Short mmCIF file of C-alpha atoms in Angstrom, two decimals:
data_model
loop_
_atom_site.label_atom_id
_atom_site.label_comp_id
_atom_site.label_asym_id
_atom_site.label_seq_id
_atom_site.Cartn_x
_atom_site.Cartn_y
_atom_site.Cartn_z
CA UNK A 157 -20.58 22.80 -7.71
CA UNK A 158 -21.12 22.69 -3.56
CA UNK A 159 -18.66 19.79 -2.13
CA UNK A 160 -18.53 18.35 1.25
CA UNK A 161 -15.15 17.39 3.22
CA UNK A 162 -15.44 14.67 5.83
CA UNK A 163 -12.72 13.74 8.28
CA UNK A 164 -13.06 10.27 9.69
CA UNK A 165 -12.08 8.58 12.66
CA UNK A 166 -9.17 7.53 11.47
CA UNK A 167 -8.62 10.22 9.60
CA UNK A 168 -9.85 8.86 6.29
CA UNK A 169 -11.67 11.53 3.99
CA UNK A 170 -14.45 11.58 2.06
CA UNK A 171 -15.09 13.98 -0.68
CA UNK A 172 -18.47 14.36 -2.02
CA UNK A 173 -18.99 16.95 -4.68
CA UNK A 174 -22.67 17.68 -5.96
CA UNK A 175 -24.00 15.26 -4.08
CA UNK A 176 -22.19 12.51 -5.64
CA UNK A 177 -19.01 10.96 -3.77
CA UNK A 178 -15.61 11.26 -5.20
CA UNK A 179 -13.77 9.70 -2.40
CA UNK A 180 -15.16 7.05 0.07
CA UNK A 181 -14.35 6.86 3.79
CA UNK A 182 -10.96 5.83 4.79
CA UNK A 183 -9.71 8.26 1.79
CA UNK A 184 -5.91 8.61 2.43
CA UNK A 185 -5.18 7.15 5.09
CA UNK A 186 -1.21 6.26 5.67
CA UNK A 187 -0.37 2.66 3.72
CA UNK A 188 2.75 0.71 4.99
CA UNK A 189 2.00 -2.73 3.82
CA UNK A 190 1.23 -4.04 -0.17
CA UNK A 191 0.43 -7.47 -0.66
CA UNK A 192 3.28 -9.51 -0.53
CA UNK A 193 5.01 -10.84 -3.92
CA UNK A 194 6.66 -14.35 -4.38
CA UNK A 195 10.43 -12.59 -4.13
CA UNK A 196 9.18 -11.20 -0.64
CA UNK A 197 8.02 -14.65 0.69
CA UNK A 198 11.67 -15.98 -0.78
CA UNK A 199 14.53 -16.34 1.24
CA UNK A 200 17.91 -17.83 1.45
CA UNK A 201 16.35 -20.78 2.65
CA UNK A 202 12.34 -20.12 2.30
CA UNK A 203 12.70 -20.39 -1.42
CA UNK A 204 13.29 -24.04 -1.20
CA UNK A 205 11.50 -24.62 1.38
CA UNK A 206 7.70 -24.23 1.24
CA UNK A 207 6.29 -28.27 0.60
CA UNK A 208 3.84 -27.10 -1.87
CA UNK A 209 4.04 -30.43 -3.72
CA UNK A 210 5.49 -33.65 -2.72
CA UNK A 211 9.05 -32.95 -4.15
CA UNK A 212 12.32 -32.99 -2.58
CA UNK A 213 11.45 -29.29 -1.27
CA UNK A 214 9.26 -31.18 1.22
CA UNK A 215 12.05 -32.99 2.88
CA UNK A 216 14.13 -29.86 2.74
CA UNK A 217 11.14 -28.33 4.68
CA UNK A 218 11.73 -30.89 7.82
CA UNK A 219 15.37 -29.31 7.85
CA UNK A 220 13.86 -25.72 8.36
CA UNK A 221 11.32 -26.69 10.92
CA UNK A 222 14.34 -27.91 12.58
CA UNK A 223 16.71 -24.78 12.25
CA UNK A 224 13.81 -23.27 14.03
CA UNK A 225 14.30 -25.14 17.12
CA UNK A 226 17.79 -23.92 17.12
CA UNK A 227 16.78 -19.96 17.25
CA UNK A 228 16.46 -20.63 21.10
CA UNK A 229 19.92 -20.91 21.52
CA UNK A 230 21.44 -18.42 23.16
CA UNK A 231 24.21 -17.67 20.61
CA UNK A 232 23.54 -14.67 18.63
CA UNK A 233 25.78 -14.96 16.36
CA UNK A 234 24.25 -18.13 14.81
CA UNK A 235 20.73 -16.84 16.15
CA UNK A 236 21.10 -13.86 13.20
CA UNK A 237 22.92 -16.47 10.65
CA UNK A 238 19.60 -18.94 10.77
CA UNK A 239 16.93 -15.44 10.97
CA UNK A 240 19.14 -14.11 7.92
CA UNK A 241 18.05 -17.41 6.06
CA UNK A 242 14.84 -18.76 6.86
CA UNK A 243 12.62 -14.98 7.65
CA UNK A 244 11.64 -13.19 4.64
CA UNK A 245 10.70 -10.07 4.00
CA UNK A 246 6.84 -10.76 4.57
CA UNK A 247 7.69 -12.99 7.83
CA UNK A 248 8.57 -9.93 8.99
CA UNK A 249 6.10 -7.41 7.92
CA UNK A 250 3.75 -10.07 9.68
CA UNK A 251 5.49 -10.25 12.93
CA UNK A 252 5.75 -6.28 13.14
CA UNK A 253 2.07 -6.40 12.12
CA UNK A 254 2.09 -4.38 9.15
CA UNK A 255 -0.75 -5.95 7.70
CA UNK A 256 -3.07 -4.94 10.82
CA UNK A 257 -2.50 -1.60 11.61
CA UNK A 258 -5.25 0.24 13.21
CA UNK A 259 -5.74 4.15 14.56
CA UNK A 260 -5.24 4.16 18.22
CA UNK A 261 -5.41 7.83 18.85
CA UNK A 262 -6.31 10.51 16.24
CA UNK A 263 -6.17 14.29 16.81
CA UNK A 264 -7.76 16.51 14.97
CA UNK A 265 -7.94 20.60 14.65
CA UNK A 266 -9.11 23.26 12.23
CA UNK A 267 -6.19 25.11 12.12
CA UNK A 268 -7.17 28.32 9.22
CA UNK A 269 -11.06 28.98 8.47
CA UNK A 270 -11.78 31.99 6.04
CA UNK A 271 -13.56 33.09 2.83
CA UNK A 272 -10.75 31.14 0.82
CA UNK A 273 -9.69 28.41 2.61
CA UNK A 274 -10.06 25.49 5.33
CA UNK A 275 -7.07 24.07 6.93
CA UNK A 276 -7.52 21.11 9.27
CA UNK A 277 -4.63 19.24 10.97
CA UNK A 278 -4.94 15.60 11.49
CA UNK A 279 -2.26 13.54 13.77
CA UNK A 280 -2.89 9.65 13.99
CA UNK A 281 -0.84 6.66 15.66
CA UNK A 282 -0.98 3.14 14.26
CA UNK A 283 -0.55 0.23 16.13
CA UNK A 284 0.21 -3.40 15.57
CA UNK A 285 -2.69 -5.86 16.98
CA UNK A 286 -0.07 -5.71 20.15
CA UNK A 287 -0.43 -2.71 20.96
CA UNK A 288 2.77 -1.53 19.88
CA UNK A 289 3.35 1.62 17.84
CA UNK A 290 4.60 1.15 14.10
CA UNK A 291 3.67 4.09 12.49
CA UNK A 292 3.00 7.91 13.41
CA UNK A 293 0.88 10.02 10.49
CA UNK A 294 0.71 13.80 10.34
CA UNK A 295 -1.47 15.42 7.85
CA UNK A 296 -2.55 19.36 6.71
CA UNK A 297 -5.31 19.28 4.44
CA UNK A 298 -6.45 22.06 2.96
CA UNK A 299 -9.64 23.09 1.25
CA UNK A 300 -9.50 25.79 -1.47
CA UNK A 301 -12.38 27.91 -2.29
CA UNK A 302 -12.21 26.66 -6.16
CA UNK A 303 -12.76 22.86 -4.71
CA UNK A 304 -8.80 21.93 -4.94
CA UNK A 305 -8.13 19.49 -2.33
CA UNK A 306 -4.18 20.00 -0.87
CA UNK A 307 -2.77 17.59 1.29
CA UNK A 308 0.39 17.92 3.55
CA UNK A 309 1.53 14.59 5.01
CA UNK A 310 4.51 13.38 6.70
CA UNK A 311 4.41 9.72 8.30
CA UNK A 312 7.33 7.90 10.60
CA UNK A 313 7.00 4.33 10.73
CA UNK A 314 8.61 2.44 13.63
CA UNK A 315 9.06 -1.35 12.91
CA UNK A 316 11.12 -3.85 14.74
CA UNK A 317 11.66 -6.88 12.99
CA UNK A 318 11.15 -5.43 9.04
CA UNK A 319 14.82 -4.55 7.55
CA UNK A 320 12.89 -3.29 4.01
CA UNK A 321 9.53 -1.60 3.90
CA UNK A 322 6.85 -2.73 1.78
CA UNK A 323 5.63 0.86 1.11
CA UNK A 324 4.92 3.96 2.67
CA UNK A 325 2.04 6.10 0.67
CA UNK A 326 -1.52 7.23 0.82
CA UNK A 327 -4.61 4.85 -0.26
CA UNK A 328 -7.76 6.49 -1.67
CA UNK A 329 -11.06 4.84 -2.11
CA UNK A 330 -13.56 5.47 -5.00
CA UNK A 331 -17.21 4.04 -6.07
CA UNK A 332 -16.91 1.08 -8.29
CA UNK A 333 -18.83 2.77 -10.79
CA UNK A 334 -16.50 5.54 -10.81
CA UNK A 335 -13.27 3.62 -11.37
CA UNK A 336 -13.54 1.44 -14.48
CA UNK A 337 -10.82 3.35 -16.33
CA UNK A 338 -7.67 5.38 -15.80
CA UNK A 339 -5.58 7.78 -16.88
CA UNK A 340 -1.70 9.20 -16.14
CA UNK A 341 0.67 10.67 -16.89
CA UNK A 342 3.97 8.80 -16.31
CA UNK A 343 5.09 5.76 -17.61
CA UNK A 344 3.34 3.07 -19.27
CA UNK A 345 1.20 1.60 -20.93
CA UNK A 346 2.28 -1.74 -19.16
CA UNK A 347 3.04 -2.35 -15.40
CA UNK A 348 6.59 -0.90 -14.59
CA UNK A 349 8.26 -0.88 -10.99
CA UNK A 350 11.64 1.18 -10.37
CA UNK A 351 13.93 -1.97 -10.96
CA UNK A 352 11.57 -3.03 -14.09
CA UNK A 353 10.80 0.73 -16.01
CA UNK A 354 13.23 1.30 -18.13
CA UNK A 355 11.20 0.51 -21.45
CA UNK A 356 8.08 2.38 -20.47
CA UNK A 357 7.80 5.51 -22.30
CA UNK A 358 6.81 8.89 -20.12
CA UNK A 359 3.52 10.24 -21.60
CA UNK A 360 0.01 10.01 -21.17
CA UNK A 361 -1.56 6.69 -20.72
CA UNK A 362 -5.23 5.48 -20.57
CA UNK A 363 -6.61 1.68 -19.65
CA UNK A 364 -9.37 0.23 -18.07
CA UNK A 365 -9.04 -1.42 -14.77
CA UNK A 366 -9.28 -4.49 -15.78
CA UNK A 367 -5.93 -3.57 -18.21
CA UNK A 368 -4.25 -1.83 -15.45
CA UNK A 369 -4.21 -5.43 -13.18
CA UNK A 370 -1.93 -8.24 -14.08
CA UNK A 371 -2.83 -12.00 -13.45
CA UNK A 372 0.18 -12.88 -11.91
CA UNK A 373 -0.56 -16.86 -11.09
CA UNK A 374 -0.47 -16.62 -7.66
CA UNK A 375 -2.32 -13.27 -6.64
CA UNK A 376 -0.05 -10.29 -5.27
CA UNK A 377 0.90 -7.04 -5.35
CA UNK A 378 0.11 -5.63 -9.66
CA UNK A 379 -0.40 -2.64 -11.44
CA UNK A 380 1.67 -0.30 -10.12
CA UNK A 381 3.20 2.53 -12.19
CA UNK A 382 6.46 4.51 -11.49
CA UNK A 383 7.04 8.15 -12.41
CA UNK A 384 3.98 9.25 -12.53
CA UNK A 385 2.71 13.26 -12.33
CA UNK A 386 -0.96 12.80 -11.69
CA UNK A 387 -3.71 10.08 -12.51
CA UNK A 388 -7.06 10.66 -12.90
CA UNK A 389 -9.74 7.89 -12.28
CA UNK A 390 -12.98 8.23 -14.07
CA UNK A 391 -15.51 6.54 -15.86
CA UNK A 392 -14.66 7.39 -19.78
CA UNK A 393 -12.15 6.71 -22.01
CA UNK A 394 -11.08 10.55 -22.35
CA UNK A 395 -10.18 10.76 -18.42
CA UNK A 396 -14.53 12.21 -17.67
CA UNK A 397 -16.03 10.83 -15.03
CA UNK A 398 -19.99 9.84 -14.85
CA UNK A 399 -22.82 12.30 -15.87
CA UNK A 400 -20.32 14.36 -18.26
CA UNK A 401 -18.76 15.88 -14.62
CA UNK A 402 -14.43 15.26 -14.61
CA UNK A 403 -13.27 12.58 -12.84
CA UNK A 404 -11.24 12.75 -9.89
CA UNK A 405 -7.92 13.80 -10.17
CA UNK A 406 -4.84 13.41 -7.85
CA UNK A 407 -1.39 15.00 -8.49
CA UNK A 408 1.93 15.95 -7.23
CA UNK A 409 4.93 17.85 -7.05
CA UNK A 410 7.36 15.25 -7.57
CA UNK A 411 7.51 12.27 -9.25
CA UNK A 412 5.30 9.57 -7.60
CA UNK A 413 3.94 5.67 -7.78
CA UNK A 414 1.10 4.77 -8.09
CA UNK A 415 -1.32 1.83 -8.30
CA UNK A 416 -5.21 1.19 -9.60
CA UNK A 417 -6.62 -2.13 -8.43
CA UNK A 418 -9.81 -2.99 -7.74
CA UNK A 419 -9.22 -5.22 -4.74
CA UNK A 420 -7.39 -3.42 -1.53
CA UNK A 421 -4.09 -5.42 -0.18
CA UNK A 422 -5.82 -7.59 2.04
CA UNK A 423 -8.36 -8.90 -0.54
CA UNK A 424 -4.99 -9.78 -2.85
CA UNK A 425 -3.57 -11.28 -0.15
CA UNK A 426 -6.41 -13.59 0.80
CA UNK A 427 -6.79 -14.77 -2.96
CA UNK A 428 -3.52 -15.43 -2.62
CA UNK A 429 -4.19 -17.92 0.61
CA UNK A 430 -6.53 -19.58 -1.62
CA UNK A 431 -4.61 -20.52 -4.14
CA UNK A 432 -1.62 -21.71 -1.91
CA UNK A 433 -4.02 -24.13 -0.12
CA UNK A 434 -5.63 -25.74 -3.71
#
């Protein structure tokens, strides 16, 4: 079937192929930021210190607000005692702006154009709402004459006040209609992270997307799945997408983790803010 690759401004792709999309705009674009989970709003401190209800954790709260006071002194010895305590991890990915990134400058350039194949070399900088740089994506993608879709990246990210990345991967976008099931091969059925896998089996799995999310209380980062060799997201049961064609299919190399949710990070995250403030 005839299929269309777009590069975007931000160089997103979107795949069409027959006339019917595959991949949306903003297709792989870099990812450094999931949304956050209660162990990465803990801390030393933090943990007992969020006044969610009128406990003893509120009065506890008073003592943080005033530790922060104290981060002006010019000590930096204590300075990094109190910061080791009171920031967590998603503090941090906030003050580096993780959550915020936009392209600032994007090159692009079709590198290889024949019978067989269409190279084209995408370079893109991501910056905080600052200004500053936190992250510098380099991407070949390459078109194959059979329709294969082969993509190169390699991505630095530059952050200043994160000690522990949320993530560093590739997000792809695909029509609702298109991604009410799943399948993979990896392990599952359930959820499974690298410090939580042991007792998912390897082998080919299959669930809906309403299976593959988990309704953690308060809204956060769910569903991923470690050790995976490719996943296909399609309409059917049997891994076929819509109108009988095959769904779309993404694989790799070496062994990867993934994650099919219907919300993106920031729509998780605001749920999230919702249910703090009830």
């Amino acid at each position: 079937q005839p299929f269309e690759l777009r590069v975007g401004g931000e160089g997103g792709l979107r795949l069409s192929v027959g006339g019917r999309p595959l991949l949306l705009d903003g297709s792989g674009e870099l990812n450094v930021w999931r949304a956050p989970t209660d162990n990465d709003q803990g801390s030393t401190l933090r943990t007992i210190a969020l006044p969610h209800a009128a406990t003893l954790a509120a009065s506890v709260w008073w003592i943080r607000l005033g530790l922060s006071f104290l981060r002006a002194v010019p000590y930096l010895w204590l300075r990094r005692l109190i910061d080791s305590g009171s920031v967590s991890y998603a503090d941090a990915w906030e003050a580096d702006g993780l959550p915020r990134l936009s392209a600032a400058r994007r090159r692009t350039r079709v590198t290889l154009a024949d019978s067989e194949r269409v190279e084209v070399r995408t370079s893109t900088d991501w910056r905080a709402p600052g200004g500053a740089t936190r992250a510098r994506h380099r991407r070949t993608a390459t078109v194959l004459r059979c329709g294969a879709l082969l993509l190169e990246d390699e991505a630095e990210v530059l952050p200043a006040a994160s000690r522990s990345l949320p993530r560093v991967g590739l997000s792809f976008r695909v029509a609702a209609a298109a991604a009410q099931h799943a399948t993979w091969y990896g392990r599952g059925p359930f959820e499974n992270y690298p410090d939580r896998c042991s007792a998912a089996k390897v082998g080919v799995h299959a669930a809906s997307a309403d299976e593959l999310a988990t309704p953690y209380v308060y809204p956060s980062e769910h569903g991923h799945r470690t050790g995976t060799r490719w996943v296909e997201v399609g309409g059917g049961g049997d891994g076929e997408g819509e109108g009988g064609g095959g769904g779309w299919q993404r694989g790799g190399g070496a062994l990867q983790r993934r994650s099919v949710c219907r919300q993106r990070a920031g729509g998780v995250q605001r749920r999230r803010e919702g249910c703090r403030r009830r």
